[in-house]
Short mmCIF file of C-alpha atoms in Angstrom, two decimals:
data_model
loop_
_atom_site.label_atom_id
_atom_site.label_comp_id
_atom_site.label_asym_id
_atom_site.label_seq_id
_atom_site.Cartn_x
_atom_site.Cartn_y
_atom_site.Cartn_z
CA UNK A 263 30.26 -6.75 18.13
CA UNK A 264 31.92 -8.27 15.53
CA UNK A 265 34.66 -6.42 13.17
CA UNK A 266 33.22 -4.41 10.09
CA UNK A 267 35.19 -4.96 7.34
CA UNK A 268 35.87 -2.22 4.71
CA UNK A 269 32.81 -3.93 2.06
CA UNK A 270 30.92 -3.19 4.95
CA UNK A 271 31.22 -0.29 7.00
CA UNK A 272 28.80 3.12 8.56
CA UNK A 273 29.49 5.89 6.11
CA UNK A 274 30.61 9.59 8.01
CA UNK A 275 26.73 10.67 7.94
CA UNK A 276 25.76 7.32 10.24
CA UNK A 277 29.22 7.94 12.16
CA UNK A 278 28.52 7.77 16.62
CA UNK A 279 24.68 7.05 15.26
CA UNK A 280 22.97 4.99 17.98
CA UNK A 281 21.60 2.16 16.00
CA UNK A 282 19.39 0.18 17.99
CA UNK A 283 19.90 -3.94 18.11
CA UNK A 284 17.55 -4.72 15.58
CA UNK A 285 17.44 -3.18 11.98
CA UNK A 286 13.64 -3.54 10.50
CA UNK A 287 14.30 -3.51 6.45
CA UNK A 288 11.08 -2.45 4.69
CA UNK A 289 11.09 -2.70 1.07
CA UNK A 290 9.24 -1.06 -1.86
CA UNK A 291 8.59 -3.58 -4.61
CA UNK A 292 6.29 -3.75 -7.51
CA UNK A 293 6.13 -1.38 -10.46
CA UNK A 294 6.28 2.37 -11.01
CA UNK A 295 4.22 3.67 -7.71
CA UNK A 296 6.95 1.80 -5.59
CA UNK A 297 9.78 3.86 -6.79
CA UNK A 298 7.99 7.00 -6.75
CA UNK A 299 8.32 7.52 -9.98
CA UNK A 300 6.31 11.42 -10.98
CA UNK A 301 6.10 12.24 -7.54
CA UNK A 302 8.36 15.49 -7.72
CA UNK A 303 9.76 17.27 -5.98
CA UNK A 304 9.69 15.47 -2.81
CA UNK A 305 8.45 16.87 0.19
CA UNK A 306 10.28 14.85 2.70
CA UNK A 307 13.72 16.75 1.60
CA UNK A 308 15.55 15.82 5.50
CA UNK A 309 17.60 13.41 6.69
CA UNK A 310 16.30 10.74 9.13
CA UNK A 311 18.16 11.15 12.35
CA UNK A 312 17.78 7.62 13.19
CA UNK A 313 16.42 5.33 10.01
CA UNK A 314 18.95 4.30 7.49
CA UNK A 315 19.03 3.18 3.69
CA UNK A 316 21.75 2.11 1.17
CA UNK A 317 24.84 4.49 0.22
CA UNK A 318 23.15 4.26 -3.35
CA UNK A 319 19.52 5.42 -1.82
CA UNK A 320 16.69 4.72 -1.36
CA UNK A 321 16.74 3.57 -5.32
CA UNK A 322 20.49 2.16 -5.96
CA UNK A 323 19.37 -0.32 -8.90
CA UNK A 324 18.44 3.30 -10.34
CA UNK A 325 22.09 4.71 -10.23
CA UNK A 326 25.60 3.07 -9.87
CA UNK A 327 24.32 0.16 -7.78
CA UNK A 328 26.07 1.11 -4.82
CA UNK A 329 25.19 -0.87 -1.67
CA UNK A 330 28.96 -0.39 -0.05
CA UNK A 331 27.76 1.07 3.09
CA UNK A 332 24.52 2.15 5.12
CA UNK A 333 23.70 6.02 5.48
CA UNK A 334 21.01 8.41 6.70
CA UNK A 335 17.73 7.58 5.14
CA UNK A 336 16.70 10.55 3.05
CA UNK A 337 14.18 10.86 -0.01
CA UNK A 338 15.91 12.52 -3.13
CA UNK A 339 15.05 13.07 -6.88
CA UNK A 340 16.52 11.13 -9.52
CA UNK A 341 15.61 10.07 -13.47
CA UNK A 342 17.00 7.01 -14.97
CA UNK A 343 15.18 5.87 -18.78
CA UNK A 344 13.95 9.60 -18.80
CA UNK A 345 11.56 8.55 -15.47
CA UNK A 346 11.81 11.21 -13.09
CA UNK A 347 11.38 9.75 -9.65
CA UNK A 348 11.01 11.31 -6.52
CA UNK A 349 9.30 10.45 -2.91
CA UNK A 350 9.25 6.97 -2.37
CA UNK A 351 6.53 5.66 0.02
CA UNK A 352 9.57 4.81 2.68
CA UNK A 353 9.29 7.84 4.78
CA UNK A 354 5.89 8.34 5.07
CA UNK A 355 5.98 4.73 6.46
CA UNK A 356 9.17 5.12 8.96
CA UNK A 357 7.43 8.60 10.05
CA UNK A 358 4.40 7.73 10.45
CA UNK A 359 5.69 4.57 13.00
CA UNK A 360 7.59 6.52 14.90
CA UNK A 361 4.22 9.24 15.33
CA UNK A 362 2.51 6.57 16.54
CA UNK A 363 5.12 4.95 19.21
CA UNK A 364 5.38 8.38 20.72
CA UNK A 365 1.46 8.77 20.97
CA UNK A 366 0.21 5.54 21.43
CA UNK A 367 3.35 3.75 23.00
CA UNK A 368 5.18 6.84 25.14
CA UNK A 369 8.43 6.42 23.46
CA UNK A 370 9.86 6.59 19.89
CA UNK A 371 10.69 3.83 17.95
CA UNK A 372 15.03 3.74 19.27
CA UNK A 373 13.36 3.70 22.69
CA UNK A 374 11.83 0.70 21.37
CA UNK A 375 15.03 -0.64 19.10
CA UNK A 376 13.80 -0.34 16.47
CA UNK A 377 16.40 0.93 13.49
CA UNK A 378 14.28 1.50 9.37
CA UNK A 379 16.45 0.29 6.60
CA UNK A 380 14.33 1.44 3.70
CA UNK A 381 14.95 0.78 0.26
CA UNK A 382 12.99 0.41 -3.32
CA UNK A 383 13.59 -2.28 -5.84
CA UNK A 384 10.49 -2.19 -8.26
CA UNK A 385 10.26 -2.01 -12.14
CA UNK A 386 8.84 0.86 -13.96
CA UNK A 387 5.53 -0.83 -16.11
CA UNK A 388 6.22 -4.26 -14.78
CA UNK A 389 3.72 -7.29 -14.55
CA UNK A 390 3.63 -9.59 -11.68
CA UNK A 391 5.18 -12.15 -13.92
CA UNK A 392 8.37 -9.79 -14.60
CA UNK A 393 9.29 -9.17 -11.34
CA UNK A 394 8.93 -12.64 -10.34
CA UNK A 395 11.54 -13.72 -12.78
CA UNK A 396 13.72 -11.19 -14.76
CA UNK A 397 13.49 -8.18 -12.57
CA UNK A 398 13.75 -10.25 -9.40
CA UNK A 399 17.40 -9.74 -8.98
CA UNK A 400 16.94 -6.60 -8.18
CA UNK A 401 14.98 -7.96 -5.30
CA UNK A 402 17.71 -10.50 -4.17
CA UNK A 403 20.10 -7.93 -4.13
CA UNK A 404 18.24 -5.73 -1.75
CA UNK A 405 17.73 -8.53 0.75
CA UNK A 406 21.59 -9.88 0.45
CA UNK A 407 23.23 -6.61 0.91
CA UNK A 408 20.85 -5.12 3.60
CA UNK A 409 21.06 -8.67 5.58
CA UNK A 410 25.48 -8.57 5.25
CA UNK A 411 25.73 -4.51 5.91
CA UNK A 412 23.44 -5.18 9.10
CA UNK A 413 25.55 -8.43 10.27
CA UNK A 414 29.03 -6.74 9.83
CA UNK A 415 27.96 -4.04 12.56
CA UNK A 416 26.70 -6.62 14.51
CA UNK A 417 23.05 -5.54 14.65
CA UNK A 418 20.42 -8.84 14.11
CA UNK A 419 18.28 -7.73 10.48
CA UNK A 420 15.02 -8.77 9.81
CA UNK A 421 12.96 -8.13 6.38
CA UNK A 422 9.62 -7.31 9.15
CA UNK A 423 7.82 -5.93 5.56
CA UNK A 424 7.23 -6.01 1.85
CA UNK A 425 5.09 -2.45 0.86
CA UNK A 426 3.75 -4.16 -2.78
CA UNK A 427 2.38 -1.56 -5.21
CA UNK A 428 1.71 -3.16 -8.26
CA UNK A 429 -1.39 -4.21 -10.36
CA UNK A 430 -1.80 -1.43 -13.39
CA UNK A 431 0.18 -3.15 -15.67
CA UNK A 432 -1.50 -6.61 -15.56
CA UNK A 433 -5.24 -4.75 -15.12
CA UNK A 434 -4.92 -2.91 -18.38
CA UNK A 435 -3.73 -5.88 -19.78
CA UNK A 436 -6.96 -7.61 -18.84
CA UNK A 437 -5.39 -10.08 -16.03
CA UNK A 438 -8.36 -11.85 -14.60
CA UNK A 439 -9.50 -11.97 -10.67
CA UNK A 440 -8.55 -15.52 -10.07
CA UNK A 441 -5.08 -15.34 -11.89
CA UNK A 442 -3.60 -12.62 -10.78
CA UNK A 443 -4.93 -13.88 -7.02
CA UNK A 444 -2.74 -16.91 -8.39
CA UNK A 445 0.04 -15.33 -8.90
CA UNK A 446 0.65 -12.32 -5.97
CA UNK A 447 0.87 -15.86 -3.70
CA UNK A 448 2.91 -17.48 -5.69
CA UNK A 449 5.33 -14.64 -5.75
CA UNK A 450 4.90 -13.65 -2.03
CA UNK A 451 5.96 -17.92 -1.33
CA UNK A 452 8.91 -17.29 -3.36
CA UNK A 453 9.89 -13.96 -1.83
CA UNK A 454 9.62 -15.95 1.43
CA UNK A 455 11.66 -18.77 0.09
CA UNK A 456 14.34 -16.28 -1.04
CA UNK A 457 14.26 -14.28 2.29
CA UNK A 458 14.41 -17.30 4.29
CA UNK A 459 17.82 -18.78 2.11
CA UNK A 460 19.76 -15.68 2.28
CA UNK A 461 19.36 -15.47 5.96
CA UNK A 462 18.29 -18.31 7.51
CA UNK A 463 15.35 -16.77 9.40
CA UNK A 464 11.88 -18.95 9.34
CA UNK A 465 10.01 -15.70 10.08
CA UNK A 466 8.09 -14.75 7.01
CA UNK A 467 7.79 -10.95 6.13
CA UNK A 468 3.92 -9.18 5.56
CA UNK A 469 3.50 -8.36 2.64
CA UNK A 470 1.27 -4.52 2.90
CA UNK A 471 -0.45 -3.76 -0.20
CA UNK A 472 -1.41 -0.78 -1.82
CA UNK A 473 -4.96 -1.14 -4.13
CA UNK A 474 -4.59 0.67 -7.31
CA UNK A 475 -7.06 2.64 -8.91
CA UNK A 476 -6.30 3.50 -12.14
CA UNK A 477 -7.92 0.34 -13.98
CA UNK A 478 -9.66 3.15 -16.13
CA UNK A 479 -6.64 4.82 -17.85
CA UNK A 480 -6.75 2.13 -20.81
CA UNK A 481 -10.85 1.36 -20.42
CA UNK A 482 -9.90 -2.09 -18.20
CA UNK A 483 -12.37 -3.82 -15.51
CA UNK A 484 -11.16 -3.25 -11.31
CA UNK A 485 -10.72 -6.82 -11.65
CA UNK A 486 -6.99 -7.28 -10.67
CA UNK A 487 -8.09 -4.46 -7.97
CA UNK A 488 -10.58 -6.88 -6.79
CA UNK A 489 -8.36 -9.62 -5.84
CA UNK A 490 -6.56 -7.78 -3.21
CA UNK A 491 -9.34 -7.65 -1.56
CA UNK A 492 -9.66 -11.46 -1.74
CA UNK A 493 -6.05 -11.83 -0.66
CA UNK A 494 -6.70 -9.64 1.86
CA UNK A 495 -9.99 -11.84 3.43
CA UNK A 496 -7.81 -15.21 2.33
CA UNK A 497 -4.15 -14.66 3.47
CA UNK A 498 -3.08 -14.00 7.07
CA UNK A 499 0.06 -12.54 5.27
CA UNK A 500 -1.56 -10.25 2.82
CA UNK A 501 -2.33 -6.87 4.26
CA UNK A 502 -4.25 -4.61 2.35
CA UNK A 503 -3.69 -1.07 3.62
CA UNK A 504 -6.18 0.73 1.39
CA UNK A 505 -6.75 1.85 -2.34
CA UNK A 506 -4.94 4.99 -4.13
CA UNK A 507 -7.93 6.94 -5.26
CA UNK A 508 -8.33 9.32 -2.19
CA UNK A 509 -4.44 10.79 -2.51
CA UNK A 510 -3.32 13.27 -4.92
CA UNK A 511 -2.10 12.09 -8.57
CA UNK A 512 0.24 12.81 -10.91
CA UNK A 513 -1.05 14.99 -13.82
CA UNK A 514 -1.10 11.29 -16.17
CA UNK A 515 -4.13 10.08 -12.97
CA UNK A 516 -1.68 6.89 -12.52
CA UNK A 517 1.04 8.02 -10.46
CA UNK A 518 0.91 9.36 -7.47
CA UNK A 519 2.01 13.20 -6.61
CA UNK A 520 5.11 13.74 -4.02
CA UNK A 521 2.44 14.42 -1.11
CA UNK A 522 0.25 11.05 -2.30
CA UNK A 523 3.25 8.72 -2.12
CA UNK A 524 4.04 10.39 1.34
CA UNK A 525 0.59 9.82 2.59
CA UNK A 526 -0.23 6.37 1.07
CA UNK A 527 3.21 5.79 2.78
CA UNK A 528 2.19 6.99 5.82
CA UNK A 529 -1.29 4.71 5.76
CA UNK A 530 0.81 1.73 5.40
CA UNK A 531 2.81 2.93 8.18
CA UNK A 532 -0.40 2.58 10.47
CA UNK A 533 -1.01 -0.79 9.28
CA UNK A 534 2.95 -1.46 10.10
CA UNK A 535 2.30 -0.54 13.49
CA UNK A 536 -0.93 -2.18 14.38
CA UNK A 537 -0.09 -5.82 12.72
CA UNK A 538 4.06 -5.92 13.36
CA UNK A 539 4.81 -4.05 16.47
CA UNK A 540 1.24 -4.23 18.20
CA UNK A 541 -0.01 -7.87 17.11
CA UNK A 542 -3.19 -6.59 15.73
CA UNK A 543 -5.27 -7.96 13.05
CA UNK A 544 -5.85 -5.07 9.96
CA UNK A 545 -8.87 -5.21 7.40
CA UNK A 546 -9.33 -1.97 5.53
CA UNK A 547 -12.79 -0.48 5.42
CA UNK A 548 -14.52 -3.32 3.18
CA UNK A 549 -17.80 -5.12 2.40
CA UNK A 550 -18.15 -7.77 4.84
CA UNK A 551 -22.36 -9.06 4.23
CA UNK A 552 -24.48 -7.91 1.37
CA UNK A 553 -28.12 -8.41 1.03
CA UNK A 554 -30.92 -7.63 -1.07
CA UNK A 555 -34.69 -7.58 -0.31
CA UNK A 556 -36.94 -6.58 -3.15
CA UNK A 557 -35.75 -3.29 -4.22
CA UNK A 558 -33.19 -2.65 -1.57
CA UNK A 559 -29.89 -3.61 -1.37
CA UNK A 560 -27.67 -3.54 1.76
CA UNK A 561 -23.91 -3.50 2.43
CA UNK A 562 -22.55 -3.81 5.56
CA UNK A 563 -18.68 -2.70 6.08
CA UNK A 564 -15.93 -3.53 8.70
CA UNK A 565 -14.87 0.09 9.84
CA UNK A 566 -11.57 0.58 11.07
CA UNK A 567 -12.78 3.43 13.13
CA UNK A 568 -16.55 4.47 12.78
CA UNK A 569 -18.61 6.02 11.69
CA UNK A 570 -18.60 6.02 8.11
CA UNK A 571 -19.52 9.13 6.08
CA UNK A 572 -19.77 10.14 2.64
CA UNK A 573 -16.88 12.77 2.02
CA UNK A 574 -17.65 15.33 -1.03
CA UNK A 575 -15.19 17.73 0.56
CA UNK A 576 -11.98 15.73 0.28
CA UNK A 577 -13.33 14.24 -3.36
CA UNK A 578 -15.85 15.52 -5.72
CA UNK A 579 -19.54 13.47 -5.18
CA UNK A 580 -19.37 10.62 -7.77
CA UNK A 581 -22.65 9.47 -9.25
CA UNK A 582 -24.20 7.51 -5.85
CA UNK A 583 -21.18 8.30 -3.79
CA UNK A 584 -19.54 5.70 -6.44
CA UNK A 585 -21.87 2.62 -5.61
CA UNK A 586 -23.60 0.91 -8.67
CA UNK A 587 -26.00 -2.34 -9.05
CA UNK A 588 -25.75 -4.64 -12.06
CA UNK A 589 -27.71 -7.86 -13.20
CA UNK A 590 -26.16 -11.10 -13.73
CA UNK A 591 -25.67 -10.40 -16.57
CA UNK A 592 -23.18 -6.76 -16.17
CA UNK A 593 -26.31 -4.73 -16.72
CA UNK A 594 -26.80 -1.67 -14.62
CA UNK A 595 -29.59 -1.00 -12.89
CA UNK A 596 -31.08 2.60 -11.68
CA UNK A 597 -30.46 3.96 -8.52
CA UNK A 598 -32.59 6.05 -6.76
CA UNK A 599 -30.93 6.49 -3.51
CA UNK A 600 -27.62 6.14 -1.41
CA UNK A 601 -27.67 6.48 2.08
CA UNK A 602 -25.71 5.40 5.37
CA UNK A 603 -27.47 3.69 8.48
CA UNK A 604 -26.51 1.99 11.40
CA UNK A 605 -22.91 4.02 11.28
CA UNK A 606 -21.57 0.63 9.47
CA UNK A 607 -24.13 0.15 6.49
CA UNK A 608 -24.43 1.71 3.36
CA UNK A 609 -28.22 1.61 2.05
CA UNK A 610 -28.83 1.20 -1.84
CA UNK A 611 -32.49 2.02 -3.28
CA UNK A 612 -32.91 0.67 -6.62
CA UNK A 613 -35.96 2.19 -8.91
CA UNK A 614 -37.35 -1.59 -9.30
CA UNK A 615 -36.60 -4.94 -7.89
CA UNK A 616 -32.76 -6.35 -7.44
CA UNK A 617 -32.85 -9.54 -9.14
CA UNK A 618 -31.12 -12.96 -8.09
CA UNK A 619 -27.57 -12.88 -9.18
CA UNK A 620 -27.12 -8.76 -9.10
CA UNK A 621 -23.73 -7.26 -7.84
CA UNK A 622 -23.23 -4.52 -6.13
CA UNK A 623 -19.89 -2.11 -7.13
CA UNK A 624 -18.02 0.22 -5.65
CA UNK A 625 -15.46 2.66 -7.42
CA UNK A 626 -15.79 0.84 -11.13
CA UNK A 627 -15.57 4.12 -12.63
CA UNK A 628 -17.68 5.66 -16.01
CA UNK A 629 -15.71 6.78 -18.93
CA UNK A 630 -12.10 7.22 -18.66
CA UNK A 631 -12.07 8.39 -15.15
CA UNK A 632 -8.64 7.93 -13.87
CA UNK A 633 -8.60 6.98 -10.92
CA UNK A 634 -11.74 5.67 -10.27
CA UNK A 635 -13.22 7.44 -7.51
CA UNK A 636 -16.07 7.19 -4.81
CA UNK A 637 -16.78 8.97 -1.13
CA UNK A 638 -17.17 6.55 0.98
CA UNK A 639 -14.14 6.56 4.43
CA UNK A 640 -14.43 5.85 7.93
CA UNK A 641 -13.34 8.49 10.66
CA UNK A 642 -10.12 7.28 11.03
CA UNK A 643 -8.50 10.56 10.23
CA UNK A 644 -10.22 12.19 13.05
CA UNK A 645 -7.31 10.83 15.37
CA UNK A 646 -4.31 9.97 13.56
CA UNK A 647 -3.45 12.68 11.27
CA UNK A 648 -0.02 13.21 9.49
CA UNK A 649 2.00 17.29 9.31
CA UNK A 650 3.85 17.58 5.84
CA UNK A 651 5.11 20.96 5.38
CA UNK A 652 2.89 22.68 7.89
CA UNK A 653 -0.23 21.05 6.77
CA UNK A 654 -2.40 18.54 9.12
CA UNK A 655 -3.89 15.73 6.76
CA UNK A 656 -6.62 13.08 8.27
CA UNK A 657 -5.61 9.95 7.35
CA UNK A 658 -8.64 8.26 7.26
CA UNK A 659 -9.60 4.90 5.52
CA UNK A 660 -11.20 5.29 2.11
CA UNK A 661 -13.47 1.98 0.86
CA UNK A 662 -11.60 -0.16 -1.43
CA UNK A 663 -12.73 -0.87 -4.80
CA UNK A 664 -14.97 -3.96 -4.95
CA UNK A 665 -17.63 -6.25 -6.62
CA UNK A 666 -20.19 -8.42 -4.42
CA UNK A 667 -22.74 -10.81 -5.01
CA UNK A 668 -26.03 -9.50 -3.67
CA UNK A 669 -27.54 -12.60 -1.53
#
């Protein structure tokens, strides 16, 4: 191994640590939701005994910037610009891996080398455009300093995932579809392009994404929602984990509470596993044919783990389980019935003929609803389940938000 020098070195905590030959960094970037920002107190209040992050935290943009050495990877409360921020997404990620190795794999993740440095570098209220340009230091400076700690102790580093929570800002700023499609790709090339300078490494990082659901808090359209899920169907790199609606929020209906973040964490640790480590493709639970024939409209889904089922125990029943029809022209039309058939299809009855051109919508919200909310998950949960503070929670997959064309 080669020498460590002093600007580099294990702090006492990571001291005899067994860190295995190759360090994963997953970052946090995007606005509030990826610093954990109202999600307080934490509930992951440990230290990893085998995951690391920066002597500054999991946040060290947020304090005195210090990135002098690696130590135990821990969550841990903080305010800077009168924000209080707490549990990051990081853990639930890291954990939720490791669950997975043991049960799925035989052995946890330093039986497989595998070492998580975790870190967050987001912008409280940021657009996309921000933190591709004057927040995006913040950014480089992750990458740089993870990349030279992990080289000084000889270990090979590897940026394996971006976790991207972002979208509120731009949505209630009326961003449209196409252009904020437009710009997540242009930012995820230059992320590449900046990965792939500081450490000469042609392997691209995935880039999981979070769907937000809070389009509603200023009286916006889903529409920058919507084009995750088209980054999702168009971009091999793009992984879209699931929506926010289905964890628990913040009293403000934006941000996420301690135990949300932890368990929208731990849902993008899932995806981690089954696209990184196992090689697996990943689509969330999302429209994948529509159809209408005279007064009935059908959507068919691709379910991550069948069957689907309409949960008004986890949520409160929305309105048609949060499904709605509308005309060309952004007119609704009555509903008379929502039903599932098949185990993959959910059956719309409208009270009179769907027209040529009608959409069909799911989670677009009434009123100020914040999040915007609807019923529809797979079974998921029914096998992989997550154990914060003595409690079991099903992590199942919740339907994103979305807008089709009826054909």
């Amino acid at each position: 191994n080669m020498p460590m020098p002093q600007r580099y070195r294990l702090s006492s905590c990571t001291q005899g640590k067994n860190m295995a030959g190759e360090v994963s960094h997953i970052i946090s970037y995007g606005q509030s939701l990826s610093l954990g920002a109202l999600s307080c107190p934490v509930v992951s209040n440990t230290d990893s005994a085998v995951d690391l992050m920066f002597s500054g935290g999991l946040r060290p943009q947020e304090g005195d910037n210090d990135y002098s050495c690696l130590k135990a990877h821990a969550e841990a409360e903080q305010t800077n610009a009168n924000v209080a921020m707490g549990e990051t997404h990081c853990t639930g990620v890291t954990e939720m891996i490791r669950s997975l190795l043991r049960s799925e794999n035989g052995k946890g993740a330093s039986g497989h080398g595998l070492c998580f440095l975790s870190s967050a570098c987001g912008t409280n209220g940021s657009s996309i455009a921000d933190l591709a340009g004057k927040y995006y230091g913040k950014l480089i400076a992750h990458i740089t300093n993870g990349n030279g700690l992990v080289r000084s102790c000889g270990k090979s580093y590897r940026v394996q995932a971006v976790l991207w929570s972002q979208g509120e800002t731009d949505s209630w700023g009326c961003m449209s579809r196409s252009a904020y499609l437009s710009a997540m790709r242009a930012l995820f090339d230059q992320i590449d392009a900046t990965y792939a300078s500081i450490t000469g490494d042609t392997m691209k990082p995935r880039f999981i994404a979070q769907q937000m659901a809070s389009h509603r808090y200023r009286g916006a359209k889903p529409y920058v929602a919507h084009a995750f899920v088209d980054a999702a169907r168009m971009y091999t790199d793009v992984i879209l984990a699931g929506p926010t609606y289905w964890v628990p929020h913040a009293a403000d209906g934006v941000h996420l509470s301690a135990l949300g973040s932890k368990l929208m964490g731990a849902l993008m640790g899932i995806v981690y596993k089954k696209t990184i480590i196992d090689g697996d493709t990943w689509l969330p639970l999302m429209p994948i044919e529509t159809v209408r024939r005279g007064n009935t409209a059908r959507v068919r889904f691709h379910v991550p783990r069948g069957p689907l089922v309409f949960d008004t125990v986890s949520l409160a029943a929305q309105t048609n389980y949060g499904f709605t029809l509308a005309d060309a022209e952004g007119n609704d039309l009555p509903i008379s019935s929502v039903t599932i058939e098949a185990g993959d299809t959910v059956k719309i009855i409208a009270a009179s003929s769907v027209p040529v051109g009608a959409v069909v919508r799911y989670g677009w919200g009434n009123g100020n609803i914040r999040p915007a909310l609807g019923n529809l998950r797979d079974s998921q949960g029914d096998g992989i389940t997550i154990e914060i503070r003595g409690i079991v929670y099903p992590l199942h997959d919740w339907s994103v938000l979305f807008e089709e064309e009826l054909i």
